[in-house]
Coordinates of N, CA, C and O in Angstrom, one line a residue:
L22 N 21.0 20.6 2.6 CA 19.8 21.0 1.9 C 19.1 19.8 1.2 O 19.8 19.1 0.5
G23 N 17.8 19.6 1.4 CA 17.1 18.6 0.7 C 16.4 19.2 -0.5 O 15.8 20.3 -0.3
L24 N 16.4 18.6 -1.6 CA 15.7 19.1 -2.8 C 14.8 18.0 -3.4 O 15.3 16.9 -3.6
S25 N 13.6 18.4 -3.7 CA 12.7 17.5 -4.3 C 11.8 18.2 -5.3 O 11.9 19.5 -5.3
G26 N 11.1 17.5 -6.1 CA 10.3 18.1 -7.1 C 9.9 17.0 -8.1 O 10.5 16.0 -8.2
P27 N 9.0 17.4 -9.0 CA 8.5 16.4 -10.0 C 9.6 16.2 -11.1 O 10.5 17.0 -11.2
P28 N 9.5 15.0 -11.8 CA 10.4 14.8 -12.9 C 10.4 16.0 -13.9 O 9.3 16.5 -14.2
G29 N 11.5 16.4 -14.3 CA 11.6 17.5 -15.3 C 11.7 18.9 -14.7 O 11.7 19.9 -15.4
A30 N 11.7 18.9 -13.4 CA 11.7 20.2 -12.7 C 13.1 20.8 -12.8 O 13.3 22.0 -12.6
G31 N 14.1 20.0 -13.1 CA 15.5 20.5 -13.2 C 16.3 20.4 -12.0 O 17.2 21.2 -11.7
K32 N 16.0 19.4 -11.2 CA 16.7 19.2 -9.9 C 18.2 19.0 -10.1 O 19.0 19.7 -9.5
S33 N 18.6 18.1 -11.0 CA 20.0 17.8 -11.2 C 20.7 19.0 -11.8 O 21.9 19.4 -11.4
T34 N 20.1 19.7 -12.8 CA 20.7 20.9 -13.4 C 20.9 22.0 -12.3 O 21.9 22.7 -12.3
F35 N 19.9 22.2 -11.5 CA 19.9 23.2 -10.4 C 21.1 22.9 -9.5 O 21.9 23.7 -9.1
I36 N 21.2 21.6 -9.1 CA 22.2 21.2 -8.2 C 23.6 21.4 -8.8 O 24.5 21.8 -8.1
E37 N 23.8 21.1 -10.0 CA 25.1 21.3 -10.7 C 25.5 22.8 -10.7 O 26.6 23.1 -10.3
C38 N 24.5 23.6 -11.1 CA 24.8 25.1 -11.1 C 25.1 25.6 -9.7 O 26.0 26.4 -9.5
F39 N 24.3 25.2 -8.7 CA 24.4 25.7 -7.4 C 25.7 25.2 -6.7 O 26.4 25.9 -6.1
G40 N 25.9 23.9 -7.0 CA 27.2 23.2 -6.5 C 28.4 23.9 -7.0 O 29.4 24.1 -6.3
K41 N 28.4 24.2 -8.3 CA 29.6 24.9 -8.9 C 29.8 26.3 -8.3 O 30.9 26.7 -8.0
M42 N 28.7 27.0 -8.1 CA 28.8 28.3 -7.5 C 29.4 28.2 -6.1 O 30.3 29.0 -5.7
L43 N 29.0 27.2 -5.3 CA 29.5 27.0 -4.0 C 31.0 26.6 -4.0 O 31.8 27.1 -3.2
T44 N 31.4 25.7 -4.9 CA 32.8 25.3 -5.0 C 33.7 26.4 -5.4 O 34.8 26.6 -5.0
E45 N 33.2 27.3 -6.3 CA 34.0 28.5 -6.7 C 34.2 29.4 -5.5 O 35.1 30.2 -5.5
R46 N 33.3 29.3 -4.5 CA 33.5 30.1 -3.3 C 34.2 29.4 -2.2 O 34.1 29.7 -1.0
R47 N 34.9 28.3 -2.6 CA 35.7 27.5 -1.7 C 35.0 26.6 -0.7 O 35.5 26.2 0.3
Y48 N 33.7 26.3 -1.0 CA 33.0 25.3 -0.1 C 33.3 23.9 -0.7 O 33.5 23.8 -1.9
K49 N 33.2 23.0 0.2 CA 33.3 21.6 -0.2 C 31.9 21.1 -0.3 O 31.2 21.2 0.7
V50 N 31.4 20.5 -1.4 CA 30.0 20.2 -1.6 C 29.9 18.7 -1.8 O 30.6 18.1 -2.6
S51 N 29.0 18.1 -1.1 CA 28.6 16.7 -1.3 C 27.2 16.6 -1.8 O 26.3 17.3 -1.3
V52 N 27.0 15.8 -2.9 CA 25.6 15.6 -3.4 C 25.3 14.1 -3.2 O 26.0 13.2 -3.7
L53 N 24.2 13.9 -2.5 CA 23.6 12.6 -2.4 C 22.4 12.5 -3.2 O 21.4 13.1 -2.9
A54 N 22.5 11.8 -4.4 CA 21.4 11.8 -5.4 C 20.7 10.4 -5.3 O 21.4 9.4 -5.4
V55 N 19.4 10.4 -5.0 CA 18.7 9.2 -4.8 C 17.9 8.9 -6.1 O 17.1 9.8 -6.6
D56 N 18.0 7.7 -6.6 CA 17.3 7.3 -7.8 C 16.4 6.1 -7.5 O 16.7 5.3 -6.6
P57 N 15.2 6.1 -8.2 CA 14.3 5.0 -7.9 C 14.9 3.6 -8.4 O 15.7 3.6 -9.3
S58 N 14.5 2.6 -7.7 CA 14.9 1.2 -8.1 C 13.8 0.5 -8.8 O 12.6 0.8 -8.4
S59 N 14.1 -0.3 -9.7 CA 13.0 -1.1 -10.4 C 12.4 -2.1 -9.5 O 13.2 -2.8 -8.8
S60 N 11.1 -2.2 -9.5 CA 10.5 -3.2 -8.6 C 10.6 -4.6 -9.3 O 10.5 -5.6 -8.6
T61 N 11.0 -4.6 -10.6 CA 11.2 -5.9 -11.3 C 12.6 -6.4 -11.1 O 12.8 -7.5 -10.6
S62 N 13.6 -5.6 -11.5 CA 15.0 -6.1 -11.4 C 15.7 -5.7 -10.2 O 16.7 -6.2 -9.8
G63 N 15.2 -4.6 -9.5 CA 15.9 -4.1 -8.3 C 17.0 -3.1 -8.7 O 17.6 -2.5 -7.9
G64 N 17.3 -3.0 -10.0 CA 18.3 -2.1 -10.5 C 17.9 -0.7 -10.5 O 16.7 -0.3 -10.3
S65 N 18.9 0.2 -10.7 CA 18.7 1.6 -10.8 C 19.6 2.2 -11.8 O 20.7 1.8 -11.9
L66 N 19.2 3.3 -12.5 CA 20.0 3.9 -13.5 C 21.2 4.7 -12.9 O 22.3 4.8 -13.5
L67 N 21.0 5.3 -11.8 CA 22.0 6.2 -11.1 C 22.6 7.2 -12.1 O 23.8 7.3 -12.1
G68 N 21.8 7.8 -12.8 CA 22.2 8.7 -13.9 C 22.5 10.1 -13.5 O 23.0 10.9 -14.3
D69 N 22.2 10.5 -12.2 CA 22.5 11.9 -11.8 C 23.9 12.3 -11.9 O 24.2 13.5 -12.3
K70 N 24.8 11.5 -11.6 CA 26.2 11.8 -11.7 C 26.7 12.1 -13.1 O 27.4 13.1 -13.4
T71 N 26.1 11.4 -14.1 CA 26.5 11.7 -15.5 C 25.8 12.9 -16.0 O 26.3 13.6 -16.9
R72 N 24.7 13.4 -15.3 CA 24.1 14.6 -15.7 C 24.7 15.9 -15.1 O 24.4 17.0 -15.4
M73 N 25.6 15.6 -14.1 CA 26.3 16.7 -13.4 C 27.8 16.6 -13.8 O 28.6 16.5 -12.9
T74 N 28.0 16.7 -15.1 CA 29.4 16.5 -15.6 C 30.4 17.4 -15.0 O 31.5 17.0 -14.6
E75 N 30.1 18.7 -15.0 CA 31.1 19.7 -14.5 C 31.4 19.5 -13.0 O 32.5 19.5 -12.6
L76 N 30.3 19.4 -12.3 CA 30.4 19.2 -10.8 C 31.1 17.9 -10.5 O 31.9 17.8 -9.5
S77 N 30.9 16.8 -11.3 CA 31.5 15.6 -11.0 C 33.1 15.6 -11.2 O 33.8 14.8 -10.6
R78 N 33.6 16.6 -12.0 CA 35.0 16.7 -12.2 C 35.6 17.7 -11.2 O 36.9 17.9 -11.2
D79 N 34.8 18.4 -10.4 CA 35.3 19.4 -9.5 C 35.9 18.7 -8.2 O 35.3 17.8 -7.6
M80 N 37.2 19.0 -7.9 CA 37.9 18.4 -6.8 C 37.3 18.7 -5.4 O 37.5 18.0 -4.4
N81 N 36.4 19.8 -5.4 CA 35.8 20.1 -4.1 C 34.3 19.6 -4.0 O 33.6 20.1 -3.2
A82 N 34.0 18.7 -4.9 CA 32.7 18.1 -4.9 C 32.7 16.6 -4.9 O 33.7 16.0 -5.4
Y83 N 31.7 16.0 -4.3 CA 31.6 14.6 -4.2 C 30.1 14.3 -4.6 O 29.2 14.9 -4.0
I84 N 29.9 13.4 -5.5 CA 28.5 13.0 -5.9 C 28.4 11.5 -5.7 O 29.2 10.7 -6.2
R85 N 27.4 11.2 -4.9 CA 27.1 9.8 -4.6 C 25.7 9.4 -5.0 O 24.7 9.8 -4.3
P86 N 25.5 8.8 -6.1 CA 24.1 8.3 -6.5 C 23.8 7.0 -5.7 O 24.7 6.2 -5.5
S87 N 22.6 6.9 -5.3 CA 22.2 5.7 -4.5 C 20.8 5.3 -4.9 O 19.9 6.1 -5.1
P88 N 20.5 4.0 -5.0 CA 19.2 3.5 -5.3 C 18.3 3.4 -4.1 O 18.8 3.2 -3.0
T89 N 17.0 3.6 -4.3 CA 16.1 3.5 -3.1 C 15.9 2.1 -2.6 O 15.7 1.9 -1.4
R90 N 16.1 1.1 -3.4 CA 15.9 -0.3 -3.1 C 14.6 -0.5 -2.3 O 14.6 -1.2 -1.2
G91 N 13.5 0.1 -2.7 CA 12.2 -0.1 -2.1 C 11.9 0.8 -1.0 O 10.8 0.8 -0.5
T92 N 12.8 1.7 -0.5 CA 12.5 2.6 0.6 C 11.6 3.7 0.1 O 11.9 4.3 -1.0
L93 N 10.6 4.0 0.9 CA 9.7 5.1 0.5 C 10.1 6.4 1.1 O 10.9 6.4 2.0
G94 N 9.5 7.5 0.6 CA 9.8 8.8 1.1 C 10.8 9.6 0.3 O 11.2 10.7 0.7
G95 N 11.4 9.0 -0.8 CA 12.3 9.8 -1.6 C 13.7 9.6 -1.3 O 14.5 10.2 -2.0
V96 N 14.1 8.9 -0.3 CA 15.5 8.7 0.1 C 15.8 7.2 0.3 O 14.9 6.4 0.1
T97 N 17.0 6.9 0.7 CA 17.4 5.6 0.9 C 17.3 5.3 2.4 O 17.2 6.2 3.2
R98 N 17.5 4.0 2.8 CA 17.4 3.6 4.2 C 18.6 4.2 5.0 O 18.5 4.5 6.2
T99 N 19.7 4.6 4.3 CA 20.9 5.1 4.9 C 21.2 6.5 4.6 O 22.4 7.0 4.8
T100 N 20.3 7.3 4.0 CA 20.6 8.7 3.7 C 21.0 9.5 4.9 O 22.0 10.3 4.8
N101 N 20.4 9.4 6.0 CA 20.7 10.2 7.2 C 22.2 9.9 7.6 O 22.9 10.8 7.9
E102 N 22.6 8.6 7.6 CA 23.9 8.3 7.9 C 24.9 8.8 6.9 O 26.0 9.2 7.3
A103 N 24.6 8.8 5.6 CA 25.4 9.3 4.6 C 25.6 10.8 4.8 O 26.7 11.3 4.5
I104 N 24.6 11.5 5.2 CA 24.7 13.0 5.4 C 25.8 13.2 6.6 O 26.7 14.0 6.4
L105 N 25.6 12.4 7.6 CA 26.6 12.5 8.7 C 28.0 12.2 8.3 O 29.0 12.9 8.8
L106 N 28.2 11.2 7.5 CA 29.5 10.9 7.0 C 30.1 12.0 6.2 O 31.3 12.3 6.3
C107 N 29.3 12.6 5.3 CA 29.8 13.7 4.5 C 30.2 14.9 5.4 O 31.2 15.5 5.1
E108 N 29.4 15.2 6.4 CA 29.7 16.3 7.3 C 31.0 16.0 8.0 O 31.9 16.8 8.1
G109 N 31.1 14.7 8.5 CA 32.4 14.3 9.2 C 33.6 14.3 8.3 O 34.7 14.5 8.7
G110 N 33.3 14.1 7.0 CA 34.4 14.2 6.0 C 34.8 15.6 5.6 O 35.7 15.7 4.6
G111 N 34.2 16.6 6.2 CA 34.7 17.9 5.9 C 33.9 18.7 4.8 O 34.3 19.7 4.4
Y112 N 32.8 18.1 4.4 CA 31.9 18.8 3.4 C 31.1 19.9 4.1 O 30.4 19.6 5.0
N113 N 31.2 21.1 3.6 CA 30.5 22.3 4.2 C 29.0 22.2 3.9 O 28.2 22.7 4.7
V114 N 28.7 21.8 2.7 CA 27.3 21.8 2.2 C 27.0 20.4 1.7 O 27.8 19.8 0.9
V115 N 25.9 19.8 2.1 CA 25.4 18.5 1.7 C 24.1 18.7 1.0 O 23.2 19.3 1.6
L116 N 24.0 18.4 -0.3 CA 22.8 18.5 -1.0 C 22.2 17.1 -1.3 O 22.9 16.2 -1.8
V117 N 21.0 16.9 -0.9 CA 20.3 15.6 -1.0 C 19.2 15.8 -2.0 O 18.2 16.5 -1.8
E118 N 19.4 15.1 -3.2 CA 18.3 15.1 -4.2 C 17.5 13.9 -4.1 O 17.9 12.8 -4.2
T119 N 16.2 14.1 -3.8 CA 15.3 12.9 -3.6 C 14.9 12.4 -4.9 O 15.1 13.0 -6.0
V120 N 14.2 11.2 -4.8 CA 13.6 10.6 -6.0 C 12.7 11.7 -6.7 O 12.7 11.8 -7.9
G121 N 12.0 12.4 -5.9 CA 11.2 13.5 -6.4 C 10.0 13.1 -7.3 O 9.9 13.7 -8.4
V122 N 9.2 12.2 -6.9 CA 8.1 11.8 -7.8 C 6.7 12.2 -7.3 O 5.8 12.0 -8.0
G123 N 6.5 12.7 -6.1 CA 5.2 13.0 -5.7 C 5.0 13.6 -4.4 O 5.9 14.1 -3.8
Q124 N 3.8 13.5 -3.9 CA 3.4 14.3 -2.7 C 4.0 13.7 -1.4 O 4.0 14.3 -0.3
S125 N 4.5 12.5 -1.4 CA 5.0 11.9 -0.2 C 6.5 11.7 -0.1 O 7.1 11.0 0.7
E126 N 7.2 12.4 -1.0 CA 8.7 12.3 -1.1 C 9.4 13.4 -0.3 O 10.2 14.1 -0.8
F127 N 9.1 13.4 1.0 CA 9.6 14.5 1.8 C 10.3 14.0 3.1 O 10.5 14.7 4.0
A128 N 10.6 12.7 3.2 CA 11.3 12.2 4.4 C 12.6 12.9 4.7 O 13.0 13.1 5.8
V129 N 13.2 13.4 3.6 CA 14.5 14.2 3.8 C 14.3 15.5 4.6 O 15.2 16.0 5.2
A130 N 13.1 16.0 4.6 CA 12.8 17.2 5.4 C 13.2 17.2 6.8 O 13.7 18.2 7.4
D131 N 13.2 16.0 7.4 CA 13.6 15.8 8.8 C 15.0 15.5 9.0 O 15.5 15.4 10.1
M132 N 15.8 15.4 7.9 CA 17.2 15.1 7.9 C 18.1 16.4 7.6 O 19.3 16.3 7.8
V133 N 17.5 17.4 7.1 CA 18.2 18.6 6.6 C 17.9 19.9 7.3 O 16.8 19.9 8.0
D134 N 18.7 20.9 7.1 CA 18.4 22.2 7.7 C 17.3 22.9 6.9 O 16.6 23.8 7.4
M135 N 17.3 22.7 5.6 CA 16.3 23.3 4.7 C 15.8 22.4 3.6 O 16.6 21.7 3.0
F136 N 14.5 22.3 3.4 CA 13.9 21.5 2.4 C 13.3 22.4 1.3 O 12.5 23.2 1.6
I137 N 13.9 22.2 0.1 CA 13.5 23.0 -1.1 C 12.6 22.2 -2.0 O 13.1 21.1 -2.4
L138 N 11.5 22.7 -2.4 CA 10.6 22.1 -3.4 C 10.9 22.8 -4.7 O 10.6 24.0 -4.8
L139 N 11.4 22.1 -5.7 CA 11.7 22.8 -7.0 C 10.6 22.4 -8.0 O 10.3 21.2 -8.1
L140 N 10.0 23.4 -8.6 CA 8.9 23.2 -9.5 C 9.1 23.8 -10.9 O 9.7 24.9 -11.0
P141 N 8.7 23.2 -11.9 CA 8.7 23.8 -13.3 C 7.5 24.7 -13.4 O 6.5 24.5 -12.8
P142 N 7.6 25.7 -14.2 CA 6.5 26.7 -14.4 C 5.3 26.3 -15.2 O 4.3 26.8 -15.1
A143 N 5.5 25.3 -16.0 CA 4.4 24.9 -17.0 C 4.2 23.4 -17.0 O 4.2 22.8 -18.1
G144 N 3.9 22.8 -15.9 CA 3.7 21.4 -15.8 C 2.2 21.0 -15.7 O 1.9 19.9 -15.4
G145 N 1.3 22.0 -16.0 CA -0.1 21.6 -15.8 C -0.7 22.2 -14.6 O -0.3 23.2 -14.1
D146 N -1.5 21.4 -13.9 CA -2.2 21.8 -12.7 C -1.3 21.5 -11.5 O -1.4 20.5 -10.9
E147 N -0.3 22.4 -11.2 CA 0.7 22.1 -10.3 C 0.1 21.9 -8.9 O 0.5 21.0 -8.1
L148 N -0.8 22.7 -8.4 CA -1.4 22.6 -7.1 C -2.1 21.2 -6.9 O -2.0 20.6 -5.9
Q149 N -2.7 20.8 -7.9 CA -3.4 19.5 -7.9 C -2.4 18.3 -8.0 O -2.5 17.3 -7.3
G150 N -1.3 18.5 -8.8 CA -0.4 17.5 -9.0 C 0.6 17.3 -7.9 O 1.0 16.1 -7.6
I151 N 0.9 18.3 -7.2 CA 1.9 18.2 -6.1 C 1.3 17.8 -4.8 O 1.8 17.0 -4.0
K152 N 0.1 18.3 -4.5 CA -0.7 18.0 -3.3 C -0.1 18.6 -2.1 O 0.9 19.2 -2.0
R153 N -0.9 18.4 -1.0 CA -0.6 19.1 0.3 C 0.6 18.6 1.0 O 1.4 19.4 1.6
G154 N 0.9 17.3 1.1 CA 1.9 16.7 1.9 C 3.3 17.4 1.7 O 3.9 17.9 2.7
I155 N 3.7 17.4 0.5 CA 5.1 17.9 0.3 C 5.1 19.4 0.4 O 6.1 20.0 0.9
I156 N 4.1 20.1 0.1 CA 4.0 21.6 0.2 C 4.1 22.0 1.6 O 4.8 23.0 2.0
E157 N 3.5 21.2 2.5 CA 3.5 21.6 3.9 C 4.9 21.5 4.5 O 5.2 22.1 5.5
M158 N 5.7 20.6 3.9 CA 7.1 20.4 4.5 C 8.1 21.3 3.9 O 9.2 21.4 4.4
A159 N 7.8 22.0 2.8 CA 8.8 22.9 2.1 C 9.1 24.1 2.9 O 8.3 24.8 3.4
D160 N 10.4 24.4 3.0 CA 10.9 25.6 3.6 C 11.1 26.7 2.6 O 11.1 27.9 2.9
L161 N 11.2 26.2 1.3 CA 11.4 27.1 0.2 C 10.8 26.4 -1.0 O 11.0 25.3 -1.3
V162 N 10.0 27.2 -1.8 CA 9.5 26.7 -3.1 C 10.1 27.5 -4.1 O 10.0 28.7 -4.1
A163 N 10.9 26.8 -5.0 CA 11.6 27.6 -6.1 C 11.0 27.2 -7.4 O 11.0 26.0 -7.8
I164 N 10.6 28.2 -8.2 CA 10.1 27.9 -9.5 C 11.3 28.0 -10.4 O 11.9 29.1 -10.6
N165 N 11.6 26.9 -11.0 CA 12.8 26.8 -11.9 C 12.4 27.0 -13.3 O 11.2 26.9 -13.7
K166 N 13.4 27.1 -14.2 CA 13.2 27.3 -15.6 C 12.3 28.5 -15.9 O 11.5 28.5 -16.9
A167 N 12.4 29.6 -15.2 CA 11.6 30.8 -15.3 C 12.2 31.8 -16.2 O 12.6 32.9 -15.7
D168 N 12.4 31.4 -17.4 CA 13.0 32.4 -18.4 C 12.3 32.2 -19.7 O 11.5 31.3 -20.0
G169 N 12.6 33.1 -20.6 CA 12.1 33.1 -22.0 C 10.6 33.1 -22.0 O 9.9 33.9 -21.3
D170 N 10.0 32.1 -22.7 CA 8.5 32.0 -22.8 C 7.9 31.6 -21.5 O 6.6 31.6 -21.4
L171 N 8.7 31.1 -20.6 CA 8.1 30.6 -19.3 C 8.1 31.6 -18.2 O 7.7 31.3 -17.1
V172 N 8.4 32.9 -18.5 CA 8.4 33.9 -17.4 C 7.0 34.1 -16.9 O 6.7 34.1 -15.7
V173 N 6.0 34.3 -17.8 CA 4.6 34.5 -17.4 C 4.0 33.3 -16.7 O 3.5 33.5 -15.6
P174 N 4.2 32.1 -17.2 CA 3.7 30.9 -16.4 C 4.4 30.8 -15.1 O 3.7 30.4 -14.1
A175 N 5.7 31.1 -15.0 CA 6.4 31.0 -13.7 C 5.8 32.0 -12.7 O 5.6 31.7 -11.5
R176 N 5.5 33.2 -13.2 CA 4.9 34.2 -12.2 C 3.5 33.8 -11.8 O 3.2 34.0 -10.6
R177 N 2.8 33.2 -12.7 CA 1.4 32.7 -12.4 C 1.5 31.6 -11.3 O 0.8 31.6 -10.3
I178 N 2.4 30.6 -11.5 CA 2.5 29.5 -10.6 C 3.1 30.0 -9.2 O 2.7 29.5 -8.2
Q179 N 4.0 31.0 -9.3 CA 4.5 31.6 -8.0 C 3.3 32.2 -7.2 O 3.2 32.0 -6.0
A180 N 2.5 33.0 -7.9 CA 1.3 33.6 -7.2 C 0.4 32.5 -6.6 O -0.1 32.6 -5.5
E181 N 0.2 31.4 -7.4 CA -0.7 30.3 -6.9 C -0.1 29.7 -5.6 O -0.8 29.4 -4.7
Y182 N 1.2 29.5 -5.6 CA 1.8 28.9 -4.5 C 1.9 29.8 -3.3 O 1.8 29.4 -2.1
V183 N 2.1 31.1 -3.5 CA 2.1 32.1 -2.4 C 0.7 32.0 -1.7 O 0.6 32.0 -0.5
S184 N -0.4 32.0 -2.5 CA -1.7 31.9 -2.0 C -1.9 30.6 -1.2 O -2.5 30.6 -0.2
A185 N -1.5 29.5 -1.8 CA -1.7 28.2 -1.2 C -0.9 28.1 0.1 O -1.4 27.5 1.1
M186 N 0.3 28.6 0.2 CA 1.1 28.5 1.4 C 0.5 29.3 2.6 O 0.7 28.9 3.7
K187 N -0.3 30.3 2.3 CA -1.0 31.0 3.3 C -2.0 30.2 4.1 O -2.4 30.5 5.2
L188 N -2.6 29.2 3.4 CA -3.6 28.3 4.0 C -3.0 27.2 4.8 O -3.8 26.5 5.5
L189 N -1.7 27.0 4.8 CA -1.1 25.9 5.5 C -0.7 26.2 6.9 O -0.4 27.4 7.2
R190 N -0.7 25.2 7.8 CA -0.3 25.4 9.2 C 1.2 25.6 9.2 O 2.0 25.0 8.5
K191 N 1.6 26.6 10.0 CA 3.1 26.9 10.1 C 3.8 25.8 10.8 O 3.3 25.3 11.9
R192 N 5.0 25.4 10.3 CA 5.8 24.4 11.0 C 6.8 25.0 11.9 O 7.3 24.4 12.8
S193 N 7.0 26.3 11.8 CA 8.0 27.0 12.6 C 7.5 28.4 13.0 O 6.7 29.0 12.3
K194 N 7.9 28.8 14.2 CA 7.5 30.1 14.7 C 8.4 31.2 14.2 O 8.1 32.4 14.2
V195 N 9.6 30.8 13.7 CA 10.5 31.8 13.2 C 10.7 31.9 11.7 O 11.4 32.8 11.2
W196 N 10.3 30.9 11.0 CA 10.5 30.8 9.5 C 9.2 30.7 8.8 O 8.3 29.8 9.1
R197 N 9.0 31.6 7.8 CA 7.8 31.5 6.9 C 8.3 31.1 5.6 O 9.1 31.8 5.0
P198 N 7.8 29.9 5.1 CA 8.3 29.5 3.8 C 8.1 30.5 2.7 O 7.1 31.2 2.6
E199 N 9.1 30.6 1.8 CA 9.1 31.6 0.7 C 8.8 30.9 -0.6 O 9.1 29.7 -0.7
V200 N 8.3 31.6 -1.6 CA 8.1 31.1 -2.9 C 8.9 32.0 -3.9 O 8.7 33.2 -3.9

């Protein structure tokens, strides 16, 4: 599964919760988390592993943070090979968290079985901010953080995306993206 979305959408938190649910069901889960690299120093924080504390201690989970090192599209130059290595290593589920910064961060969509766009419910003008490119590639749009005071904004943004998705050209004859 490939996951992308804007900063603050809760990608790492979602992956940790989903990953723990999968490992509790006896799946072996691999997480390939891609972080942006600095154009100045070339360095990267690689902080996703530290934000997935429970999953990082799970014996049935493997978390590999990797820097983009200038590669565009939200993944690294070797993400596809890393996916294959994880599958060959016996991992039933491979989750790829992209850099997730904008409308062109969807190269992972061609590497995975399902591409999920994770969105927060109250980030402003979401349809304008996310743009068409990444929406067209999504197999599933998940509105995250949809609880408490954010229930109403989450339902509103869900309705906006359901309407927007109807206007897009279908990528598959058998699958209609869900919101």
